[in-house]
CSV table of C-alpha atoms and ligand atoms in Angstrom, one decimal:
chain,number,residue,atom,x,y,z
U,1,MET,CA,48.3,-30.4,0.2
U,2,THR,CA,49.3,-26.7,-0.4
U,3,GLY,CA,50.0,-25.5,-3.8
U,4,VAL,CA,53.3,-24.8,-5.5
U,5,VAL,CA,54.4,-21.9,-7.7
U,6,VAL,CA,55.9,-22.8,-11.1
U,7,ALA,CA,58.1,-20.2,-12.6
U,8,PRO,CA,59.4,-20.9,-16.1
U,9,MET,CA,62.7,-19.1,-16.0
U,10,ARG,CA,65.4,-18.8,-13.4
U,11,VAL,CA,65.1,-15.0,-13.1
U,12,GLU,CA,61.3,-15.4,-12.4
U,13,ALA,CA,61.9,-18.1,-9.8
U,14,SER,CA,64.5,-15.8,-8.1
U,15,ALA,CA,62.0,-12.9,-8.0
U,16,LEU,CA,59.4,-15.2,-6.4
U,17,ARG,CA,61.6,-17.0,-3.8
U,18,MET,CA,60.4,-15.9,-0.4
U,19,PRO,CA,59.8,-17.8,2.9
U,20,GLY,CA,56.6,-19.8,2.9
U,21,LEU,CA,56.3,-20.2,-0.9
U,22,VAL,CA,57.4,-23.4,-2.7
U,23,VAL,CA,58.8,-22.2,-6.1
U,24,LEU,CA,59.8,-24.7,-8.8
U,25,ARG,CA,61.4,-24.0,-12.1
U,26,GLY,CA,59.3,-25.2,-14.8
U,27,GLY,CA,61.5,-24.4,-17.8
U,28,MET,CA,60.9,-22.0,-20.7
U,29,GLY,CA,58.7,-23.0,-23.6
U,30,PRO,CA,56.1,-25.6,-24.1
U,31,ARG,CA,58.3,-28.7,-24.3
U,32,ARG,CA,60.0,-28.2,-21.0
U,33,ALA,CA,56.7,-27.0,-19.5
U,34,ALA,CA,55.0,-30.2,-20.6
U,35,GLU,CA,57.7,-32.3,-18.8
U,36,SER,CA,57.3,-30.2,-15.6
U,37,ALA,CA,53.5,-30.6,-15.9
U,38,GLN,CA,53.8,-34.3,-16.1
U,39,ARG,CA,55.9,-34.4,-12.9
U,40,LEU,CA,53.4,-32.1,-11.1
U,41,ALA,CA,50.4,-34.2,-12.2
U,42,ALA,CA,52.0,-37.2,-10.5
U,43,ALA,CA,52.5,-35.1,-7.3
U,44,GLY,CA,48.8,-34.0,-7.3
U,45,ARG,CA,49.5,-30.6,-5.9
U,46,PRO,CA,47.7,-27.3,-6.8
U,47,VAL,CA,49.8,-25.3,-9.3
U,48,LEU,CA,50.1,-21.6,-9.7
U,49,VAL,CA,52.1,-20.6,-12.8
U,50,ALA,CA,53.8,-17.2,-12.3
U,51,GLY,CA,56.1,-15.4,-14.7
U,52,VAL,CA,56.4,-12.7,-17.1
U,53,GLY,CA,54.4,-12.3,-20.3
U,54,GLY,CA,53.5,-10.0,-23.2
U,55,ALA,CA,50.4,-7.8,-23.4
U,56,LEU,CA,48.1,-8.1,-26.3
U,57,VAL,CA,45.9,-5.0,-25.8
U,58,PRO,CA,46.9,-1.4,-25.2
U,59,ASP,CA,45.6,-0.9,-21.7
U,60,VAL,CA,47.7,-3.7,-20.2
U,61,ARG,CA,50.9,-2.0,-19.4
U,62,PRO,CA,54.4,-3.1,-18.4
U,63,GLY,CA,54.4,-4.0,-14.7
U,64,ASP,CA,50.7,-4.8,-14.7
U,65,LEU,CA,49.6,-8.3,-13.7
U,66,VAL,CA,47.2,-10.4,-15.8
U,67,VAL,CA,45.4,-13.2,-14.0
U,68,ALA,CA,44.0,-15.8,-16.4
U,69,THR,CA,40.3,-16.6,-16.4
U,70,GLU,CA,41.1,-19.2,-19.1
U,71,ILE,CA,44.1,-20.4,-21.0
U,72,ASP,CA,43.7,-20.3,-24.8
U,73,GLY,CA,46.1,-23.0,-26.0
U,74,PRO,CA,46.6,-25.2,-29.0
U,75,ASP,CA,44.0,-27.7,-27.6
U,76,GLY,CA,41.3,-25.0,-27.0
U,77,ARG,CA,40.3,-22.9,-24.0
U,78,VAL,CA,40.6,-24.2,-20.5
U,79,PRO,CA,38.8,-22.2,-17.7
U,80,LEU,CA,40.7,-21.4,-14.5
U,81,PRO,CA,37.8,-20.6,-12.2
U,82,SER,CA,39.7,-19.4,-9.1
U,83,ALA,CA,41.0,-16.4,-11.0
U,84,PRO,CA,38.7,-13.8,-9.5
U,85,MET,CA,39.8,-14.6,-5.9
U,86,LEU,CA,43.5,-14.5,-6.9
U,87,ALA,CA,42.9,-11.2,-8.7
U,88,ALA,CA,41.2,-9.7,-5.6
U,89,ALA,CA,44.1,-10.8,-3.4
U,90,LEU,CA,46.5,-9.2,-5.7
U,91,ARG,CA,44.5,-6.0,-5.9
U,92,ARG,CA,44.4,-5.9,-2.1
U,93,LEU,CA,48.2,-5.5,-2.3
U,94,GLY,CA,47.7,-2.4,-4.4
U,95,LEU,CA,48.9,-4.1,-7.7
U,96,THR,CA,47.3,-3.3,-11.1
U,97,VAL,CA,45.5,-6.5,-12.1
U,98,HIS,CA,43.6,-7.4,-15.3
U,99,LEU,CA,41.4,-10.4,-15.3
U,100,GLY,CA,40.9,-12.2,-18.6
U,101,PRO,CA,42.0,-14.9,-21.0
U,102,ILE,CA,45.7,-15.6,-21.6
U,103,ALA,CA,46.9,-17.1,-24.9
U,104,SER,CA,49.6,-19.7,-24.7
U,105,SER,CA,51.8,-19.7,-27.8
U,106,PRO,CA,54.5,-22.3,-28.8
U,107,SER,CA,57.0,-19.5,-29.5
U,108,VAL,CA,57.7,-15.8,-28.8
U,109,VAL,CA,54.9,-13.6,-30.2
U,110,ASP,CA,55.4,-10.3,-31.8
U,111,GLY,CA,54.3,-8.1,-34.7
U,112,ALA,CA,51.4,-9.4,-36.8
U,113,GLU,CA,51.2,-12.5,-34.7
U,114,ARG,CA,50.5,-10.4,-31.6
U,115,ALA,CA,47.6,-8.8,-33.4
U,116,ARG,CA,46.3,-12.2,-34.4
U,117,TYR,CA,46.3,-13.4,-30.8
U,118,ALA,CA,44.7,-10.2,-29.6
U,119,ARG,CA,41.8,-10.9,-31.9
U,120,SER,CA,41.0,-14.0,-29.9
U,121,GLY,CA,40.1,-11.8,-27.0
U,122,ALA,CA,43.1,-12.7,-24.9
U,123,LEU,CA,44.8,-10.0,-22.8
U,124,ALA,CA,48.3,-11.4,-22.7
U,125,VAL,CA,50.4,-14.2,-24.1
U,126,ASP,CA,52.9,-16.6,-22.7
U,127,MET,CA,54.6,-19.9,-23.8
U,128,GLU,CA,53.9,-22.4,-21.0
U,129,SER,CA,50.5,-22.1,-19.4
U,130,ALA,CA,48.7,-24.4,-21.9
U,131,GLU,CA,50.8,-27.3,-20.6
U,132,PHE,CA,49.7,-26.8,-17.0
U,133,ALA,CA,46.1,-25.6,-17.5
U,134,GLY,CA,44.7,-29.1,-18.0
U,135,LEU,CA,46.2,-30.5,-14.8
U,136,PRO,CA,43.6,-32.4,-12.8
U,137,GLY,CA,43.8,-30.2,-9.6
U,138,PRO,CA,43.5,-26.5,-9.0
U,139,VAL,CA,45.5,-24.3,-11.4
U,140,ALA,CA,46.0,-20.6,-11.6
U,141,VAL,CA,48.1,-18.4,-13.9
U,142,VAL,CA,49.5,-14.9,-13.3
U,143,ARG,CA,51.7,-13.0,-15.7
U,144,ALA,CA,53.6,-9.8,-15.1
U,145,ILE,CA,53.8,-7.8,-18.3
U,146,VAL,CA,57.1,-6.9,-19.8
U,147,ASP,CA,56.3,-6.1,-23.4
U,148,THR,CA,53.3,-4.6,-25.1
U,149,PRO,CA,52.1,-4.0,-28.7
U,150,ASP,CA,53.8,-0.5,-28.7
U,151,GLN,CA,56.8,-1.5,-26.7
U,152,PRO,CA,57.7,-5.0,-28.0
U,153,LEU,CA,60.7,-7.1,-26.9
U,154,TRP,CA,64.2,-6.2,-27.9
U,155,ARG,CA,63.4,-2.5,-28.2
U,156,PRO,CA,65.1,0.2,-26.0
U,157,GLY,CA,63.8,0.0,-22.5
U,158,THR,CA,63.3,-3.8,-22.6
U,159,VAL,CA,65.5,-4.3,-19.6
U,160,LEU,CA,63.7,-1.7,-17.5
U,161,ARG,CA,60.3,-3.1,-18.5
U,162,GLY,CA,61.6,-6.6,-17.6
U,163,LEU,CA,62.7,-5.3,-14.2
U,164,SER,CA,59.3,-3.7,-13.6
U,165,GLY,CA,57.6,-7.0,-14.4
U,166,LEU,CA,59.9,-8.9,-12.0
U,167,ARG,CA,59.2,-6.3,-9.3
U,168,SER,CA,55.5,-6.8,-9.7
U,169,LEU,CA,56.0,-10.6,-9.5
U,170,ARG,CA,57.9,-10.1,-6.2
U,171,ALA,CA,55.2,-7.8,-4.9
U,172,ALA,CA,52.6,-10.4,-5.7
U,173,VAL,CA,54.2,-13.1,-3.5
U,174,PRO,CA,51.9,-12.6,-0.4
U,175,ALA,CA,48.8,-13.2,-2.6
U,176,LEU,CA,50.4,-16.2,-4.4
U,177,ARG,CA,51.1,-17.7,-1.0
U,178,GLU,CA,47.5,-17.1,0.0
U,179,TRP,CA,46.3,-18.9,-3.1
U,180,CYS,CA,48.7,-21.8,-2.5
U,181,GLU,CA,47.4,-22.2,1.1
U,182,ALA,CA,43.8,-21.8,0.1
U,183,ALA,CA,43.9,-24.4,-2.7
U,184,GLY,CA,43.2,-28.0,-1.8
U,185,GLU,CA,40.6,-30.7,-1.8
U,186,GLY,CA,37.3,-30.3,-0.1
U,187,GLU,CA,33.5,-30.0,-0.2
U,188,LEU,CA,30.9,-27.3,-0.7
U,189,LEU,CA,27.8,-27.5,1.4
U,190,LEU,CA,25.0,-25.6,-0.2
U,191,ALA,CA,22.2,-24.4,2.1
U,192,SER,CA,18.8,-24.6,0.5
U,193,PRO,CA,16.7,-22.5,0.3
U,194,ARG,CA,19.0,-19.5,-0.3
U,195,SER,CA,19.0,-16.4,-2.4
U,196,PHE,CA,16.0,-14.6,-3.9
U,197,CYS,CA,12.6,-14.8,-2.1
U,198,ALA,CA,9.2,-14.2,-3.7
U,199,GLY,CA,9.1,-10.6,-2.4
U,200,VAL,CA,12.5,-9.7,-3.9
U,201,GLU,CA,11.6,-11.4,-7.2
U,202,ARG,CA,8.4,-9.4,-7.3
U,203,ALA,CA,10.1,-6.1,-6.4
U,204,ILE,CA,12.8,-6.5,-9.1
U,205,GLU,CA,10.2,-7.6,-11.7
U,206,ILE,CA,8.1,-4.5,-10.8
U,207,VAL,CA,11.1,-2.2,-11.7
U,208,GLU,CA,11.8,-4.1,-14.9
U,209,ARG,CA,8.2,-4.1,-16.0
U,210,ALA,CA,7.8,-0.4,-15.1
U,211,LEU,CA,10.9,0.4,-17.3
U,212,GLU,CA,9.4,-1.6,-20.2
U,213,ARG,CA,5.9,-0.1,-19.9
U,214,TYR,CA,6.6,3.5,-19.0
U,215,GLY,CA,10.2,3.9,-20.3
U,216,ALA,CA,13.3,5.1,-18.6
U,217,PRO,CA,13.8,6.8,-16.3
U,218,VAL,CA,11.8,5.0,-13.6
U,219,TYR,CA,12.6,6.4,-10.2
U,220,VAL,CA,13.0,4.1,-7.2
U,221,ARG,CA,12.8,5.4,-3.7
U,222,ARG,CA,15.7,3.8,-1.8
U,223,GLN,CA,17.4,0.5,-2.8
U,224,VAL,CA,14.5,-1.6,-4.1
U,225,VAL,CA,16.2,-4.5,-2.3
U,226,HIS,CA,19.4,-4.2,-0.2
U,227,ASN,CA,21.8,-5.6,-2.8
U,228,ALA,CA,24.4,-3.6,-4.6
U,229,HIS,CA,24.4,-5.9,-7.7
U,230,VAL,CA,20.7,-5.7,-8.1
U,231,VAL,CA,20.8,-2.0,-7.8
U,232,ARG,CA,23.6,-1.7,-10.3
U,233,ARG,CA,21.8,-3.9,-12.9
U,234,LEU,CA,18.6,-1.9,-12.6
U,235,GLU,CA,20.5,1.3,-12.9
U,236,ALA,CA,22.0,0.1,-16.1
U,237,LEU,CA,18.5,-0.6,-17.4
U,238,GLY,CA,17.4,3.0,-16.6
U,239,ALA,CA,16.2,3.0,-13.0
U,240,VAL,CA,17.2,6.1,-11.0
U,241,PHE,CA,17.5,5.5,-7.3
U,242,VAL,CA,16.7,8.3,-4.9
U,243,GLN,CA,16.5,8.7,-1.2
U,244,GLU,CA,13.2,10.7,-1.0
U,245,VAL,CA,10.3,11.2,-3.3
U,246,GLU,CA,11.0,15.0,-3.1
U,247,GLU,CA,14.0,14.3,-5.4
U,248,VAL,CA,11.6,12.9,-8.1
U,249,PRO,CA,10.4,15.2,-10.9
U,250,ARG,CA,6.6,15.9,-10.6
U,251,GLY,CA,4.5,13.3,-12.3
U,252,ALA,CA,7.3,10.8,-12.8
U,253,THR,CA,6.9,7.0,-12.4
U,254,THR,CA,8.2,6.0,-9.0
U,255,VAL,CA,8.6,2.6,-7.4
U,256,LEU,CA,8.6,2.2,-3.6
U,257,ALA,CA,11.1,-0.3,-2.3
U,258,ALA,CA,10.3,-3.8,-1.0
U,259,HIS,CA,10.9,-2.8,2.6
U,260,GLY,CA,7.7,-0.7,2.8
U,261,VAL,CA,7.1,3.0,3.6
U,262,ALA,CA,5.4,5.2,6.1
U,263,PRO,CA,2.0,6.7,5.1
U,264,ALA,CA,3.7,10.1,5.1
U,265,VAL,CA,5.9,8.9,2.1
U,266,ARG,CA,2.8,7.9,0.1
U,267,ALA,CA,1.2,11.3,0.9
U,268,ALA,CA,4.4,13.1,-0.2
U,269,ALA,CA,4.4,11.1,-3.5
U,270,GLN,CA,0.7,11.9,-4.1
U,271,ALA,CA,1.4,15.6,-3.4
U,272,ARG,CA,4.0,15.5,-6.3
U,273,ASP,CA,1.5,13.7,-8.6
U,274,LEU,CA,3.8,10.7,-8.9
U,275,ARG,CA,2.7,7.6,-10.6
U,276,VAL,CA,3.5,5.3,-7.7
U,277,ILE,CA,4.1,1.6,-8.1
U,278,ASP,CA,4.4,-0.1,-4.7
U,279,ALA,CA,7.0,-2.9,-4.5
U,280,THR,CA,6.4,-3.4,-0.7
U,281,CYS,CA,6.5,-7.1,0.0
U,282,PRO,CA,3.0,-8.3,0.9
U,283,LEU,CA,4.4,-9.9,4.0
U,284,VAL,CA,5.7,-6.5,5.1
U,285,MET,CA,2.3,-5.1,4.4
U,286,LYS,CA,0.8,-7.7,6.6
U,287,VAL,CA,2.8,-6.4,9.5
U,288,HIS,CA,1.7,-2.9,8.7
U,289,SER,CA,-1.9,-4.1,8.8
U,290,GLU,CA,-1.4,-5.8,12.2
U,291,VAL,CA,0.2,-2.7,13.6
U,292,LYS,CA,-2.6,-0.5,12.3
U,293,ARG,CA,-5.2,-2.7,13.8
U,294,TYR,CA,-3.6,-2.6,17.2
U,295,THR,CA,-2.8,1.1,17.3
U,296,GLY,CA,-6.2,1.9,15.8
U,297,ARG,CA,-7.9,0.4,18.9
U,298,GLY,CA,-5.5,2.4,21.2
U,299,ASP,CA,-2.8,-0.3,22.0
U,300,THR,CA,0.8,0.5,22.4
U,301,VAL,CA,2.8,-1.7,20.0
U,302,PHE,CA,6.2,-2.9,20.8
U,303,LEU,CA,7.9,-3.4,17.4
U,304,ILE,CA,10.8,-5.8,17.7
U,305,GLY,CA,13.4,-4.8,15.2
U,306,HIS,CA,16.3,-2.5,14.4
U,307,ALA,CA,15.3,1.2,14.7
U,308,ASP,CA,17.4,2.4,11.8
U,309,HIS,CA,16.2,-0.2,9.3
U,310,GLU,CA,14.0,1.1,6.5
U,311,GLU,CA,11.3,-1.6,7.1
U,312,VAL,CA,11.1,-0.5,10.8
U,313,GLU,CA,11.0,3.2,9.8
U,314,GLY,CA,8.1,2.4,7.5
U,315,THR,CA,6.2,0.4,10.0
U,316,VAL,CA,6.7,2.9,12.8
U,317,GLY,CA,5.4,5.6,10.5
U,318,GLU,CA,1.9,4.0,10.7
U,319,ALA,CA,1.5,5.4,14.2
U,320,PRO,CA,4.7,6.9,15.6
U,321,GLU,CA,3.1,8.0,18.8
U,322,ARG,CA,2.0,4.5,19.7
U,323,ILE,CA,4.8,2.4,18.5
U,324,VAL,CA,8.0,1.7,20.5
U,325,VAL,CA,10.9,-0.1,18.8
U,326,VAL,CA,12.4,-2.8,21.0
U,327,GLU,CA,15.8,-3.8,19.7
U,328,ASP,CA,16.9,-6.5,22.2
U,329,ALA,CA,16.0,-8.5,25.3
U,330,GLU,CA,17.5,-5.8,27.6
U,331,ALA,CA,15.3,-3.1,26.1
U,332,ALA,CA,12.3,-5.5,26.4
U,333,ALA,CA,13.0,-5.9,30.1
U,334,HIS,CA,12.6,-2.1,30.7
U,335,VAL,CA,10.2,-0.8,28.0
U,336,ARG,CA,7.1,0.9,29.3
U,337,ALA,CA,3.6,1.6,28.0
U,338,PRO,CA,1.0,4.1,29.3
U,339,ASP,CA,-1.4,1.2,29.9
U,340,GLY,CA,0.2,-2.2,30.4
U,341,GLY,CA,-3.1,-3.9,29.8
U,342,ARG,CA,-3.4,-2.5,26.3
U,343,VAL,CA,-0.2,-3.6,24.6
U,344,ALA,CA,0.7,-5.7,21.5
U,345,TYR,CA,3.8,-6.6,19.7
U,346,ALA,CA,5.0,-7.1,16.1
U,347,MET,CA,8.3,-7.8,14.4
U,348,GLN,CA,10.5,-6.8,11.5
U,349,THR,CA,10.2,-9.6,9.0
U,350,THR,CA,14.0,-10.3,8.6
U,351,LEU,CA,15.1,-10.9,12.2
U,352,ALA,CA,16.9,-13.9,13.6
U,353,VAL,CA,14.1,-16.3,14.7
U,354,ASP,CA,15.8,-17.3,18.0
U,355,GLU,CA,16.6,-13.7,19.0
U,356,ALA,CA,13.2,-12.4,18.2
U,357,GLU,CA,11.6,-15.1,20.2
U,358,GLU,CA,13.8,-14.4,23.2
U,359,ILE,CA,12.7,-10.7,23.0
U,360,ALA,CA,9.0,-11.6,22.6
U,361,SER,CA,9.1,-14.0,25.5
U,362,VAL,CA,10.5,-11.2,27.8
U,363,LEU,CA,7.6,-9.0,26.7
U,364,ARG,CA,5.0,-11.8,27.2
U,365,LYS,CA,6.3,-12.4,30.7
U,366,ARG,CA,6.1,-8.7,31.6
U,367,PHE,CA,2.8,-8.0,29.9
U,368,PRO,CA,0.6,-11.2,30.4
U,369,SER,CA,-2.3,-9.9,28.3
U,370,ILE,CA,0.0,-8.8,25.4
U,371,GLU,CA,-1.3,-9.7,21.9
U,372,GLY,CA,1.0,-10.6,19.1
U,373,PRO,CA,1.4,-12.9,16.0
U,374,ARG,CA,0.5,-16.6,16.5
U,375,ARG,CA,4.2,-17.5,16.2
U,376,ASP,CA,6.2,-14.5,14.9
U,377,ASP,CA,6.2,-12.0,12.0
U,378,ILE,CA,9.4,-13.3,10.6
U,379,CYS,CA,8.7,-14.3,7.0
U,380,TYR,CA,8.9,-17.8,5.5
U,381,ALA,CA,12.0,-16.9,3.5
U,382,THR,CA,14.0,-15.6,6.4
U,383,THR,CA,13.0,-18.6,8.6
U,384,ASN,CA,13.8,-21.1,5.9
U,385,ARG,CA,17.2,-19.6,5.1
U,386,GLN,CA,18.1,-19.5,8.8
U,387,ARG,CA,17.1,-23.2,9.2
U,388,ALA,CA,19.2,-24.2,6.2
U,389,VAL,CA,22.3,-22.3,7.2
U,390,THR,CA,22.1,-23.7,10.7
U,391,THR,CA,22.2,-27.3,9.3
U,392,VAL,CA,25.1,-26.4,7.1
U,393,ALA,CA,27.0,-24.5,9.7
U,394,GLU,CA,27.0,-27.6,12.0
U,395,GLU,CA,29.1,-29.4,9.3
U,396,ALA,CA,31.2,-26.6,7.9
U,397,ASP,CA,34.6,-25.2,8.8
U,398,LEU,CA,33.6,-21.9,7.2
U,399,VAL,CA,30.3,-20.4,6.0
U,400,LEU,CA,30.2,-17.8,3.2
U,401,VAL,CA,27.0,-15.8,3.0
U,402,VAL,CA,26.4,-13.9,-0.3
U,403,GLY,CA,24.7,-10.6,0.4
U,404,SER,CA,25.3,-6.9,0.8
U,405,ALA,CA,26.4,-5.3,4.1
U,406,ASN,CA,23.1,-3.4,4.5
U,407,SER,CA,20.9,-6.5,4.1
U,408,SER,CA,19.4,-7.4,7.4
U,409,ASN,CA,18.4,-10.9,6.5
U,410,SER,CA,21.8,-11.7,5.1
U,411,LEU,CA,23.6,-10.4,8.2
U,412,ARG,CA,21.3,-12.6,10.3
U,413,LEU,CA,22.5,-15.6,8.4
U,414,VAL,CA,26.1,-14.8,9.3
U,415,GLU,CA,25.1,-14.4,13.0
U,416,VAL,CA,23.1,-17.6,13.0
U,417,ALA,CA,26.0,-19.6,11.6
U,418,ARG,CA,28.4,-18.0,14.1
U,419,ARG,CA,26.1,-19.0,16.9
U,420,ARG,CA,26.7,-22.6,15.9
U,421,GLY,CA,30.4,-21.9,16.5
U,422,THR,CA,31.3,-21.7,12.9
U,423,ARG,CA,33.4,-19.0,11.2
U,424,ALA,CA,31.1,-17.1,8.9
U,425,ARG,CA,31.6,-14.2,6.5
U,426,LEU,CA,29.3,-11.9,4.4
U,427,VAL,CA,30.5,-11.3,0.9
U,428,ASP,CA,28.9,-9.2,-1.9
U,429,ASP,CA,30.5,-11.4,-4.5
U,430,VAL,CA,33.6,-13.6,-5.1
U,431,SER,CA,35.9,-10.6,-5.2
U,432,GLU,CA,35.2,-10.1,-1.5
U,433,VAL,CA,36.3,-13.6,-0.5
U,434,ASP,CA,39.7,-13.4,1.2
U,435,LEU,CA,41.8,-16.4,0.3
U,436,ARG,CA,43.2,-16.4,3.8
U,437,TRP,CA,39.8,-17.5,5.1
U,438,LEU,CA,40.0,-20.6,3.0
U,439,ALA,CA,43.3,-22.0,4.3
U,440,GLY,CA,42.4,-25.2,6.1
U,441,ALA,CA,38.7,-24.9,5.3
U,442,THR,CA,37.9,-28.3,3.9
U,443,ARG,CA,34.1,-28.0,4.1
U,444,ILE,CA,32.7,-24.7,3.1
U,445,GLY,CA,29.1,-23.9,3.6
U,446,ILE,CA,27.4,-21.5,1.2
U,447,THR,CA,24.2,-19.6,1.4
U,448,ALA,CA,22.8,-16.2,0.2
U,449,GLY,CA,20.4,-13.6,1.6
U,450,ALA,CA,17.0,-13.2,0.2
U,451,SER,CA,18.2,-10.2,-1.9
U,452,ALA,CA,21.3,-11.8,-3.3
U,453,PRO,CA,21.1,-12.9,-7.0
U,454,PRO,CA,21.5,-16.7,-7.6
U,455,ASP,CA,24.1,-16.1,-10.3
U,456,LEU,CA,26.5,-14.7,-7.7
U,457,VAL,CA,26.2,-17.9,-5.7
U,458,ALA,CA,26.9,-19.9,-8.9
U,459,GLU,CA,30.0,-17.9,-9.5
U,460,LEU,CA,31.2,-18.4,-5.9
U,461,VAL,CA,30.7,-22.2,-6.3
U,462,ARG,CA,32.6,-22.2,-9.6
U,463,CYS,CA,35.5,-20.3,-8.0
U,464,LEU,CA,35.7,-22.5,-5.0
U,465,GLN,CA,35.6,-25.6,-7.2
U,466,GLY,CA,38.5,-24.1,-9.1
U,467,LEU,CA,40.4,-24.1,-5.8
U,468,GLY,CA,39.7,-27.8,-5.3
U,469,ARG,CA,36.4,-27.9,-3.3
U,470,THR,CA,35.0,-30.0,-6.1
U,471,ARG,CA,32.3,-32.1,-4.3
U,472,VAL,CA,29.0,-30.2,-3.9
U,473,THR,CA,26.2,-31.4,-1.7
U,474,GLU,CA,23.0,-29.5,-1.0
U,475,THR,CA,21.0,-29.6,2.2
U,476,VAL,CA,17.4,-28.8,1.5
U,477,ARG,CA,15.4,-27.7,4.6
U,478,ALA,CA,12.3,-26.5,2.8
U,479,ASP,CA,10.7,-26.2,-0.6
U,480,GLU,CA,9.5,-22.8,-1.5
U,481,ASP,CA,6.8,-22.2,-4.0
U,482,VAL,CA,5.5,-18.8,-2.9
U,483,VAL,CA,4.7,-16.4,-5.7
U,484,PHE,CA,3.1,-12.9,-5.2
U,485,THR,CA,0.9,-11.2,-7.7
U,486,LEU,CA,2.1,-8.0,-9.3
U,487,PRO,CA,0.5,-4.6,-8.8
U,488,ARG,CA,-2.0,-3.6,-11.5
U,489,GLU,CA,0.2,-0.8,-12.9
U,490,VAL,CA,2.6,-3.5,-14.2
U,491,SER,CA,0.6,-6.6,-14.5
B,1,0CH,O1,16.9,-8.0,4.9
B,1,0CH,P1,16.5,-6.6,4.6
B,1,0CH,O2,15.3,-6.3,5.2
B,1,0CH,O3,17.6,-5.6,4.9
B,1,0CH,O4,16.2,-6.5,3.0
B,1,0CH,P2,16.8,-7.1,1.7
B,1,0CH,O5,18.2,-7.5,1.9
B,1,0CH,O6,16.5,-6.2,0.7
B,1,0CH,O7,16.0,-8.5,1.5
B,1,0CH,C1,14.7,-8.5,1.1
B,1,0CH,C2,13.7,-8.2,2.1
B,1,0CH,C3,12.9,-7.0,1.7
B,1,0CH,C4,11.8,-6.7,2.7
B,1,0CH,O8,11.5,-7.6,3.6
B,2,SF4,FE1,9.0,-10.5,1.7
B,2,SF4,FE2,10.4,-12.0,3.4
B,2,SF4,FE3,11.4,-11.6,1.0
B,2,SF4,FE4,11.2,-9.6,2.8
B,2,SF4,S1,12.5,-11.4,2.9
B,2,SF4,S2,10.7,-9.5,0.7
B,2,SF4,S3,9.3,-10.1,3.8
B,2,SF4,S4,9.5,-12.7,1.4
């Protein structure tokens, strides 16, 4: 059942009335709001309270919107977990949106009382939300600001500020409609394993320990793992991310990213007297070793992978003259070697298992004596996450993959889900979830790439539960207990 918008006052309801949106008048003040809430509880529909409100802090201005992360009412604080997705939908409309607690007061707030409410940490105040916040189904609250601490009610300009608030409410309608259509009962299907792998945990810990032991700044060549949130957090701790070691001051502490580097990069780091701490995943190092062994004895190596990916650049750097990158089955069908009897193949660790196998089988057919890994070079974490998302995709209407756009293994999870015929989207965090994707999606699968922090998944789950997908089941396709030792510089 889609949601309804509840507007306390007639003027607010009029601003919100547009095709496709069910708008009810809830009445002004807590008493009338309580009566409306009782009626809505019986109807069991998701409720979005929308109206005007007063700002409590100076940077929330007339015409801005405040989306409540929680309602602070007489009976305590009630969280409204779908708020980040509603805020993101409103921001996509170009509106100025603040995300934070809203206080719900029994009467109009001004003067000293406004200051008292502000001290609670709330951004805005209204008089009705507390009555709706505790309803059993999904609830959201958005308030368009008309008065502020320095421009209180009943001062010159109130009418204009009121109009500006009502204009914002009207402009918000497309996003409110999206929320109403996205809200509804359903289930979350968590794929397991998901999120951090052992190589990523090790790489992050290396940077953290380097900062502790050697002090900031610690330079990191390239993104230590391909995740914007991880990079931002480490930057806040004092890590400085660079593209090339040439940008690092001589002698400085420098971490090499998890994806591995070409020997030329190590040589350049040595030439600058850098204290190098290598965060290359041991499973990437294993592929480097295989490739070195093959090329060392004169073989041509077909490296199955994406030519512009950092891991592949690093591996190719082991012997650029003897390594040929093969990106797809079509390329495998035409690739050549100086001596077809002396060939081998290896793989990027984060490919789609089925695609890589298809490419390898073309190579094996064309070069019967070709040597390669016993099964593949795709690491345990990539394989397990793909297996788990496959199972979940078979049951889901939509799969959400948490990960950054430059993360190969995360992108592969999206593709694997889509190959099962299921809609799938990659999101860096909840703010990238478009409410329109969720309309009609009763069963939503969730996974995360090996570089995506687990707390982002937890936040996504909370948000979707706030939209009504309250049941959570987990499909476990493998147990992971892999742990890698740390390099001696930080152990
Ligand atoms: O999936 P890719 O290789 O893009 O990298 P990531 O997202 O940083 O995940 C961790 C893998 C690191 C090296 O295999
Ligand atoms: Fe290592 Fe695999 Fe994780 Fe890459 S995805 S860091 S190869 S465990």
